[in-house]
Amino acid sequence: MRYDVVIVGGGASGLACAITLASSQGRGWEWAEGRKFLVIDNGKSDLNRALLKNAPGVPVETLGTELLEKLREQAKALSENVDFVEDTVVKVEGEKGSFKVHTQSGNVYEAEYVVLASGFHKFEIECEGVEVVDNPKSPKPGRVMIKHDGDYKVREGLYVAGLLAGVSSMFTAAAGSGVQVAINILSEWAGKPIVIHDVPKKD
């Protein structure tokens, strides 16, 4: 099956990326309509063990498991073209416009863009052109990140987000990087810088 963007990882950054991409549809932007997005997640996000007290806009004492579910629901509410698959990615091959994402269960998904957002504990996905280094912002040793151009691009069509991109291990920092990656992709499609703001409808 072919998607416009395949997101590897369904934690804070991956879901924030999916939400922002989904929110581009239904606005009359011809370049955005009909785009399809896939989130592949193995269920191991650190949010599953989190209790959030200091995330802006998130009620104090929110369980990470509850927030993950709300984020998935938000993405689906914004666009019916967001799919979720529970699986583990083992290989990403190809280039912009013709990526192939292979999973542990044997499925292969084609994509124009791929976003790596699988966390900073380790990176074992076979992927050409990826350089894995120590994560300098991790409070614990042994965590990793993928080198990028400073704006989350690893190479053409391939982006990295969240803790794997070297941001601090806070929900809002990770989510913000996922949003920025989505904006970068949308801007490439539009051929100009894009942001998405909504305002209340007037009576």
PDB file of C-alpha atoms in Angstrom:
ATOM      1  CA  MET A   1       0.000   0.000   0.000  1.00  0.00           C
ATOM      2  CA  ARG A   2       1.255   3.495  -0.807  1.00  0.00           C
ATOM      3  CA  TYR A   3       1.204   6.547   1.477  1.00  0.00           C
ATOM      4  CA  ASP A   4       2.381  10.112   1.109  1.00  0.00           C
ATOM      5  CA  VAL A   5       4.059   9.996   4.524  1.00  0.00           C
ATOM      6  CA  VAL A   6       4.939   6.996   6.677  1.00  0.00           C
ATOM      7  CA  ILE A   7       5.736   7.881  10.285  1.00  0.00           C
ATOM      8  CA  VAL A   8       7.804   5.337  12.194  1.00  0.00           C
ATOM      9  CA  GLY A   9       6.785   5.699  15.829  1.00  0.00           C
ATOM     10  CA  GLY A  10       3.508   6.625  17.495  1.00  0.00           C
ATOM     11  CA  GLY A  11       4.709   8.559  20.518  1.00  0.00           C
ATOM     12  CA  ALA A  12       4.612  12.306  21.148  1.00  0.00           C
ATOM     13  CA  SER A  13       6.517  13.401  18.047  1.00  0.00           C
ATOM     14  CA  GLY A  14       5.059  10.847  15.659  1.00  0.00           C
ATOM     15  CA  LEU A  15       1.473  11.608  16.617  1.00  0.00           C
ATOM     16  CA  ALA A  16       2.056  15.375  16.623  1.00  0.00           C
ATOM     17  CA  CYS A  17       3.434  15.022  13.116  1.00  0.00           C
ATOM     18  CA  ALA A  18       0.402  12.993  12.021  1.00  0.00           C
ATOM     19  CA  ILE A  19      -2.036  15.495  13.572  1.00  0.00           C
ATOM     20  CA  THR A  20      -0.425  18.432  11.792  1.00  0.00           C
ATOM     21  CA  LEU A  21      -0.346  16.642   8.454  1.00  0.00           C
ATOM     22  CA  ALA A  22      -3.985  15.608   8.860  1.00  0.00           C
ATOM     23  CA  SER A  23      -5.011  19.170   9.669  1.00  0.00           C
ATOM     24  CA  SER A  24      -3.897  20.316   6.216  1.00  0.00           C
ATOM     25  CA  GLN A  25      -6.855  18.583   4.590  1.00  0.00           C
ATOM     26  CA  GLY A  26     -10.288  20.078   4.076  1.00  0.00           C
ATOM     27  CA  ARG A  27      -8.925  23.601   3.640  1.00  0.00           C
ATOM     28  CA  GLY A  28      -9.199  23.848  -0.128  1.00  0.00           C
ATOM     29  CA  TRP A  29      -5.475  23.365  -0.632  1.00  0.00           C
ATOM     30  CA  GLU A  30      -5.308  21.260  -3.784  1.00  0.00           C
ATOM     31  CA  TRP A  31      -1.785  20.101  -3.005  1.00  0.00           C
ATOM     32  CA  ALA A  32      -2.919  18.679   0.351  1.00  0.00           C
ATOM     33  CA  GLU A  33      -6.219  17.015  -0.507  1.00  0.00           C
ATOM     34  CA  GLY A  34      -6.275  13.236  -0.663  1.00  0.00           C
ATOM     35  CA  ARG A  35      -2.875  12.774   0.943  1.00  0.00           C
ATOM     36  CA  LYS A  36      -2.578   9.567   2.941  1.00  0.00           C
ATOM     37  CA  PHE A  37      -0.598   9.091   6.130  1.00  0.00           C
ATOM     38  CA  LEU A  38       0.457   6.004   8.076  1.00  0.00           C
ATOM     39  CA  VAL A  39       1.762   5.708  11.634  1.00  0.00           C
ATOM     40  CA  ILE A  40       3.579   2.452  12.395  1.00  0.00           C
ATOM     41  CA  ASP A  41       3.991   1.946  16.133  1.00  0.00           C
ATOM     42  CA  ASN A  42       5.248  -0.916  18.298  1.00  0.00           C
ATOM     43  CA  GLY A  43       3.548   0.321  21.464  1.00  0.00           C
ATOM     44  CA  LYS A  44       6.786   1.110  23.304  1.00  0.00           C
ATOM     45  CA  SER A  45       6.545   4.895  23.607  1.00  0.00           C
ATOM     46  CA  ASP A  46       7.880   6.277  26.895  1.00  0.00           C
ATOM     47  CA  LEU A  47       4.523   8.038  27.263  1.00  0.00           C
ATOM     48  CA  ASN A  48       3.061   4.678  28.258  1.00  0.00           C
ATOM     49  CA  ARG A  49       4.892   5.081  31.573  1.00  0.00           C
ATOM     50  CA  ALA A  50       4.337   8.808  32.013  1.00  0.00           C
ATOM     51  CA  LEU A  51       2.272  10.936  34.367  1.00  0.00           C
ATOM     52  CA  LEU A  52       2.082  14.483  33.014  1.00  0.00           C
ATOM     53  CA  LYS A  53       1.989  17.437  35.379  1.00  0.00           C
ATOM     54  CA  ASN A  54       3.855  20.217  33.562  1.00  0.00           C
ATOM     55  CA  ALA A  55       2.853  19.851  29.903  1.00  0.00           C
ATOM     56  CA  PRO A  56       1.241  23.118  28.746  1.00  0.00           C
ATOM     57  CA  GLY A  57      -2.441  22.651  27.948  1.00  0.00           C
ATOM     58  CA  VAL A  58      -2.535  19.099  29.296  1.00  0.00           C
ATOM     59  CA  PRO A  59      -4.533  18.635  32.534  1.00  0.00           C
ATOM     60  CA  VAL A  60      -2.328  17.927  35.555  1.00  0.00           C
ATOM     61  CA  GLU A  61      -2.100  14.223  36.468  1.00  0.00           C
ATOM     62  CA  THR A  62      -2.898  13.045  32.918  1.00  0.00           C
ATOM     63  CA  LEU A  63      -1.656   9.536  32.284  1.00  0.00           C
ATOM     64  CA  GLY A  64       0.524   9.126  29.234  1.00  0.00           C
ATOM     65  CA  THR A  65      -1.586   6.206  28.060  1.00  0.00           C
ATOM     66  CA  GLU A  66      -4.664   8.429  28.090  1.00  0.00           C
ATOM     67  CA  LEU A  67      -2.863  11.177  26.195  1.00  0.00           C
ATOM     68  CA  LEU A  68      -1.643   8.759  23.530  1.00  0.00           C
ATOM     69  CA  GLU A  69      -5.209   7.610  22.909  1.00  0.00           C
ATOM     70  CA  LYS A  70      -6.471  11.194  22.700  1.00  0.00           C
ATOM     71  CA  LEU A  71      -3.742  12.094  20.211  1.00  0.00           C
ATOM     72  CA  ARG A  72      -4.630   9.134  17.995  1.00  0.00           C
ATOM     73  CA  GLU A  73      -8.301  10.105  18.150  1.00  0.00           C
ATOM     74  CA  GLN A  74      -7.444  13.700  17.247  1.00  0.00           C
ATOM     75  CA  ALA A  75      -5.501  12.620  14.165  1.00  0.00           C
ATOM     76  CA  LYS A  76      -8.384  10.423  12.989  1.00  0.00           C
ATOM     77  CA  ALA A  77     -10.915  13.192  13.651  1.00  0.00           C
ATOM     78  CA  LEU A  78      -8.985  15.596  11.439  1.00  0.00           C
ATOM     79  CA  SER A  79      -8.702  13.243   8.485  1.00  0.00           C
ATOM     80  CA  GLU A  80      -9.994   9.810   7.531  1.00  0.00           C
ATOM     81  CA  ASN A  81      -6.739   9.363   5.599  1.00  0.00           C
ATOM     82  CA  VAL A  82      -4.659   8.640   8.713  1.00  0.00           C
ATOM     83  CA  ASP A  83      -4.015   4.942   9.311  1.00  0.00           C
ATOM     84  CA  PHE A  84      -2.409   3.219  12.288  1.00  0.00           C
ATOM     85  CA  VAL A  85      -0.592  -0.106  12.234  1.00  0.00           C
ATOM     86  CA  GLU A  86       0.864  -1.940  15.217  1.00  0.00           C
ATOM     87  CA  ASP A  87       4.165  -3.365  14.012  1.00  0.00           C
ATOM     88  CA  THR A  88       7.930  -2.888  14.169  1.00  0.00           C
ATOM     89  CA  VAL A  89       9.858  -1.351  11.278  1.00  0.00           C
ATOM     90  CA  VAL A  90      13.057  -3.216  10.399  1.00  0.00           C
ATOM     91  CA  LYS A  91      14.173  -1.553   7.165  1.00  0.00           C
ATOM     92  CA  VAL A  92      13.685   1.661   5.207  1.00  0.00           C
ATOM     93  CA  GLU A  93      15.045   1.742   1.674  1.00  0.00           C
ATOM     94  CA  GLY A  94      14.760   3.956  -1.360  1.00  0.00           C
ATOM     95  CA  GLU A  95      14.649   7.689  -1.831  1.00  0.00           C
ATOM     96  CA  LYS A  96      12.221  10.593  -1.839  1.00  0.00           C
ATOM     97  CA  GLY A  97       9.124   9.600  -3.768  1.00  0.00           C
ATOM     98  CA  SER A  98       9.857   5.891  -3.713  1.00  0.00           C
ATOM     99  CA  PHE A  99      10.626   4.726  -0.176  1.00  0.00           C
ATOM    100  CA  LYS A 100       9.802   1.206   0.953  1.00  0.00           C
ATOM    101  CA  VAL A 101       9.209   0.608   4.645  1.00  0.00           C
ATOM    102  CA  HIS A 102       9.555  -3.032   5.730  1.00  0.00           C
ATOM    103  CA  THR A 103       8.079  -4.350   8.973  1.00  0.00           C
ATOM    104  CA  GLN A 104       8.809  -7.303  11.207  1.00  0.00           C
ATOM    105  CA  SER A 105       5.545  -8.959  10.207  1.00  0.00           C
ATOM    106  CA  GLY A 106       6.584  -8.925   6.538  1.00  0.00           C
ATOM    107  CA  ASN A 107       4.498  -6.001   5.308  1.00  0.00           C
ATOM    108  CA  VAL A 108       5.957  -3.407   2.947  1.00  0.00           C
ATOM    109  CA  TYR A 109       4.594   0.138   2.680  1.00  0.00           C
ATOM    110  CA  GLU A 110       5.553   2.588  -0.051  1.00  0.00           C
ATOM    111  CA  ALA A 111       5.916   6.281   0.736  1.00  0.00           C
ATOM    112  CA  GLU A 112       6.935   9.619  -0.716  1.00  0.00           C
ATOM    113  CA  TYR A 113       8.321  10.719   2.663  1.00  0.00           C
ATOM    114  CA  VAL A 114       9.420   8.846   5.792  1.00  0.00           C
ATOM    115  CA  VAL A 115       9.624  10.310   9.306  1.00  0.00           C
ATOM    116  CA  LEU A 116      11.711   8.439  11.881  1.00  0.00           C
ATOM    117  CA  ALA A 117      10.271   9.023  15.360  1.00  0.00           C
ATOM    118  CA  SER A 118      11.008   5.798  17.191  1.00  0.00           C
ATOM    119  CA  GLY A 119      12.645   7.185  20.335  1.00  0.00           C
ATOM    120  CA  PHE A 120      16.189   7.479  21.643  1.00  0.00           C
ATOM    121  CA  HIS A 121      16.721   4.147  23.414  1.00  0.00           C
ATOM    122  CA  LYS A 122      18.212   2.524  20.315  1.00  0.00           C
ATOM    123  CA  PHE A 123      18.007   2.587  16.543  1.00  0.00           C
ATOM    124  CA  GLU A 124      18.169  -0.809  14.861  1.00  0.00           C
ATOM    125  CA  ILE A 125      16.337  -0.041  11.614  1.00  0.00           C
ATOM    126  CA  GLU A 126      18.366  -0.735   8.497  1.00  0.00           C
ATOM    127  CA  CYS A 127      18.374   2.607   6.705  1.00  0.00           C
ATOM    128  CA  GLU A 128      20.896   3.960   4.219  1.00  0.00           C
ATOM    129  CA  GLY A 129      22.272   7.446   4.828  1.00  0.00           C
ATOM    130  CA  VAL A 130      21.521   7.487   8.554  1.00  0.00           C
ATOM    131  CA  GLU A 131      24.262   8.317  11.064  1.00  0.00           C
ATOM    132  CA  VAL A 132      23.482   7.340  14.646  1.00  0.00           C
ATOM    133  CA  VAL A 133      25.393   9.202  17.376  1.00  0.00           C
ATOM    134  CA  ASP A 134      25.208   9.739  21.141  1.00  0.00           C
ATOM    135  CA  ASN A 135      22.315  11.935  22.243  1.00  0.00           C
ATOM    136  CA  PRO A 136      23.851  14.971  24.020  1.00  0.00           C
ATOM    137  CA  LYS A 137      20.571  16.112  25.607  1.00  0.00           C
ATOM    138  CA  SER A 138      19.644  12.846  27.250  1.00  0.00           C
ATOM    139  CA  PRO A 139      19.720  12.846  31.064  1.00  0.00           C
ATOM    140  CA  LYS A 140      20.779   9.194  30.907  1.00  0.00           C
ATOM    141  CA  PRO A 141      23.804   7.677  29.156  1.00  0.00           C
ATOM    142  CA  GLY A 142      23.544   5.347  26.206  1.00  0.00           C
ATOM    143  CA  ARG A 143      20.750   7.191  24.403  1.00  0.00           C
ATOM    144  CA  VAL A 144      21.063   7.887  20.684  1.00  0.00           C
ATOM    145  CA  MET A 145      20.036  10.362  18.023  1.00  0.00           C
ATOM    146  CA  ILE A 146      20.207  10.604  14.240  1.00  0.00           C
ATOM    147  CA  LYS A 147      22.254  13.413  12.751  1.00  0.00           C
ATOM    148  CA  HIS A 148      20.258  15.875  10.641  1.00  0.00           C
ATOM    149  CA  ASP A 149      20.658  19.251   8.974  1.00  0.00           C
ATOM    150  CA  GLY A 150      19.428  21.244  11.982  1.00  0.00           C
ATOM    151  CA  ASP A 151      15.879  21.354  10.638  1.00  0.00           C
ATOM    152  CA  TYR A 152      15.198  17.625  11.080  1.00  0.00           C
ATOM    153  CA  LYS A 153      16.043  16.561   7.514  1.00  0.00           C
ATOM    154  CA  VAL A 154      18.344  13.518   7.325  1.00  0.00           C
ATOM    155  CA  ARG A 155      18.341  13.451   3.545  1.00  0.00           C
ATOM    156  CA  GLU A 156      15.807  14.284   0.844  1.00  0.00           C
ATOM    157  CA  GLY A 157      12.434  12.861   1.834  1.00  0.00           C
ATOM    158  CA  LEU A 158      13.717  11.424   5.114  1.00  0.00           C
ATOM    159  CA  TYR A 159      13.123  13.291   8.380  1.00  0.00           C
ATOM    160  CA  VAL A 160      13.723  12.550  12.051  1.00  0.00           C
ATOM    161  CA  ALA A 161      11.607  13.814  14.956  1.00  0.00           C
ATOM    162  CA  GLY A 162      11.396  13.688  18.715  1.00  0.00           C
ATOM    163  CA  LEU A 163      14.056  12.332  21.024  1.00  0.00           C
ATOM    164  CA  LEU A 164      15.654  10.532  18.089  1.00  0.00           C
ATOM    165  CA  ALA A 165      16.266  13.996  16.617  1.00  0.00           C
ATOM    166  CA  GLY A 166      18.100  15.116  19.748  1.00  0.00           C
ATOM    167  CA  VAL A 167      15.443  17.222  21.456  1.00  0.00           C
ATOM    168  CA  SER A 168      15.061  17.146  25.239  1.00  0.00           C
ATOM    169  CA  SER A 169      13.063  14.267  26.692  1.00  0.00           C
ATOM    170  CA  MET A 170       9.958  16.307  27.492  1.00  0.00           C
ATOM    171  CA  PHE A 171       6.545  15.736  25.922  1.00  0.00           C
ATOM    172  CA  THR A 172       6.182  19.252  24.538  1.00  0.00           C
ATOM    173  CA  ALA A 173       9.710  19.344  23.119  1.00  0.00           C
ATOM    174  CA  ALA A 174       9.184  16.041  21.331  1.00  0.00           C
ATOM    175  CA  ALA A 175       5.726  16.992  20.079  1.00  0.00           C
ATOM    176  CA  GLY A 176       6.983  20.341  18.826  1.00  0.00           C
ATOM    177  CA  SER A 177       9.661  18.711  16.711  1.00  0.00           C
ATOM    178  CA  GLY A 178       7.035  16.441  15.144  1.00  0.00           C
ATOM    179  CA  VAL A 179       4.927  19.479  14.297  1.00  0.00           C
ATOM    180  CA  GLN A 180       7.933  21.169  12.683  1.00  0.00           C
ATOM    181  CA  VAL A 181       8.687  18.123  10.561  1.00  0.00           C
ATOM    182  CA  ALA A 182       5.083  18.086   9.327  1.00  0.00           C
ATOM    183  CA  ILE A 183       5.293  21.798   8.513  1.00  0.00           C
ATOM    184  CA  ASN A 184       8.529  21.194   6.603  1.00  0.00           C
ATOM    185  CA  ILE A 185       6.870  18.500   4.493  1.00  0.00           C
ATOM    186  CA  LEU A 186       3.741  20.574   3.892  1.00  0.00           C
ATOM    187  CA  SER A 187       5.893  23.528   2.854  1.00  0.00           C
ATOM    188  CA  GLU A 188       7.699  21.354   0.320  1.00  0.00           C
ATOM    189  CA  TRP A 189       4.363  20.297  -1.163  1.00  0.00           C
ATOM    190  CA  ALA A 190       3.077  23.856  -1.246  1.00  0.00           C
ATOM    191  CA  GLY A 191       6.293  25.278  -2.664  1.00  0.00           C
ATOM    192  CA  LYS A 192       6.352  27.977   0.020  1.00  0.00           C
ATOM    193  CA  PRO A 193       6.424  28.291   3.833  1.00  0.00           C
ATOM    194  CA  ILE A 194       3.199  27.002   5.386  1.00  0.00           C
ATOM    195  CA  VAL A 195       1.708  27.324   8.860  1.00  0.00           C
ATOM    196  CA  ILE A 196      -1.748  26.207   9.923  1.00  0.00           C
ATOM    197  CA  HIS A 197      -3.796  28.429  12.211  1.00  0.00           C
ATOM    198  CA  ASP A 198      -7.513  28.213  12.900  1.00  0.00           C
ATOM    199  CA  VAL A 199      -9.821  30.915  14.244  1.00  0.00           C
ATOM    200  CA  PRO A 200     -13.363  30.690  15.611  1.00  0.00           C
ATOM    201  CA  LYS A 201     -16.160  31.145  13.111  1.00  0.00           C
ATOM    202  CA  LYS A 202     -17.939  34.467  13.369  1.00  0.00           C
ATOM    203  CA  ASP A 203     -21.642  34.499  14.190  1.00  0.00           C
TER     204      ASP A 203
END
